[in-house]
Steps between C-alpha positions, in 0.01 A plus 500: 500500500627496143874509455630817339658500153735787594792298631644528849355848563156381403527198725607716792203730444273196495636403844450859628139485382453164669633626835291818481179310421505331841461834678705362791848353567522165325717193542712338229289182506182695423667677210641177363163327513344764274805570285578370153873533570715211626607523863854602421392770253242643739754510784757674278247762388392564860861540612568751220188699592602502867856611411354785295268594791193442281399233752566473870580166663414446867744230615314445829165433335653380171269717294525733201329840470532809277826681570578864567636561149181365344289716731704809402463427131129435538454832683683688226291334228179556692566872550576553129234274353210554733274802542441387859726760674333798331150353541538413867353817658204487262407140572553565874244780477254290300531210739439724801190645333345171403620248756514227238793325331675713235727344234751670277616289207690501172507261205803272483529242222127517437419432866417717799787597728369631830745775593325632813207420723316653793290265710144575608423604857346158531746293290381201300744233382546512124751400232652841427815624672759757391752320278259225398404426141133439417291440190392802293192352329299437818603772743349846511832680490626275222198555279515878565853509362435263209202704384712808439796340321546592136357233264832350396623469860164355608518234228840399630400497867183302441712213364670488841177439695437150640119518523498260791158481667539605865129542576165471326527861379855486362538613137640205309507605135668765284163606355340558839807686624503731198129576553566573864797728422296698245234563768767603752652743254157663445416532867851579625519242779503124544339260746607167643184305576664224703689398187832423665395420860162405635362758740734774374382784274671817379482810287806626315617782275807541284770754575571669167773736389412829327532320165267221613767240562429248778727573797321274748170418661325583823230292668287487809412152616257368756324184614146428390414466868514878539509649148288479185597580143281813523689608813828473313374676189407790728869538584608559138526882528735473802712234329509699175617809687779299666603338168521845339711635788740204465515559123583864565783399732624253238509742210879510511536129584683307232372167385755221555578460130550878471735506797720243326547721197 
């Protein structure tokens, strides 16, 4: 964890991030072992966060976990930033129709933020979960959104891709990604051919505003043990219909930067 350059507030946020990353209550010793802060500084920051109810301290177990104030702030931010609440009935319907995993995502800092997920009738363990950040360049939903960005925004976002090789089919160069995105834009949908996780494939479409702006992305994902790429391509009309319905619901939704104005 890199120390923040934003003073005490930045350091406190670094500690919040660290606690949240564990996904479970965590002891001081565990935090100290991974922290760049001295013991006294870390303890002081934790005490301040507990006093402000951003963290909760369990004195019996001697553990720290996200506090009620942080949860309330996160809920408020989620409801204003995310299209998940308005998309929920539509992805529920799509999931019930198909019986496979459905993802709803948005771009955040050039990466994929999964904002909602419906598991398959026969769930398969995979990386994605609501609230998780994933790579854009090698996921179906990420590529679907990238392909429909305006050129200037795409240039900026491409510089934020890591191009780490996850599997033998992962795209690992800017040139190959641009070629792939051009093909996606022509055909209207993207595919993940086991590019992020072995044994996992998906088809995805962007969710576009009336003006063509990328609002989010929608994907259907399945294991290669029971789905083929052709199977998934056959679902494109249903996914497109759902994406258009979500876009219609979102026509009055304000983008985060607009809401701040």
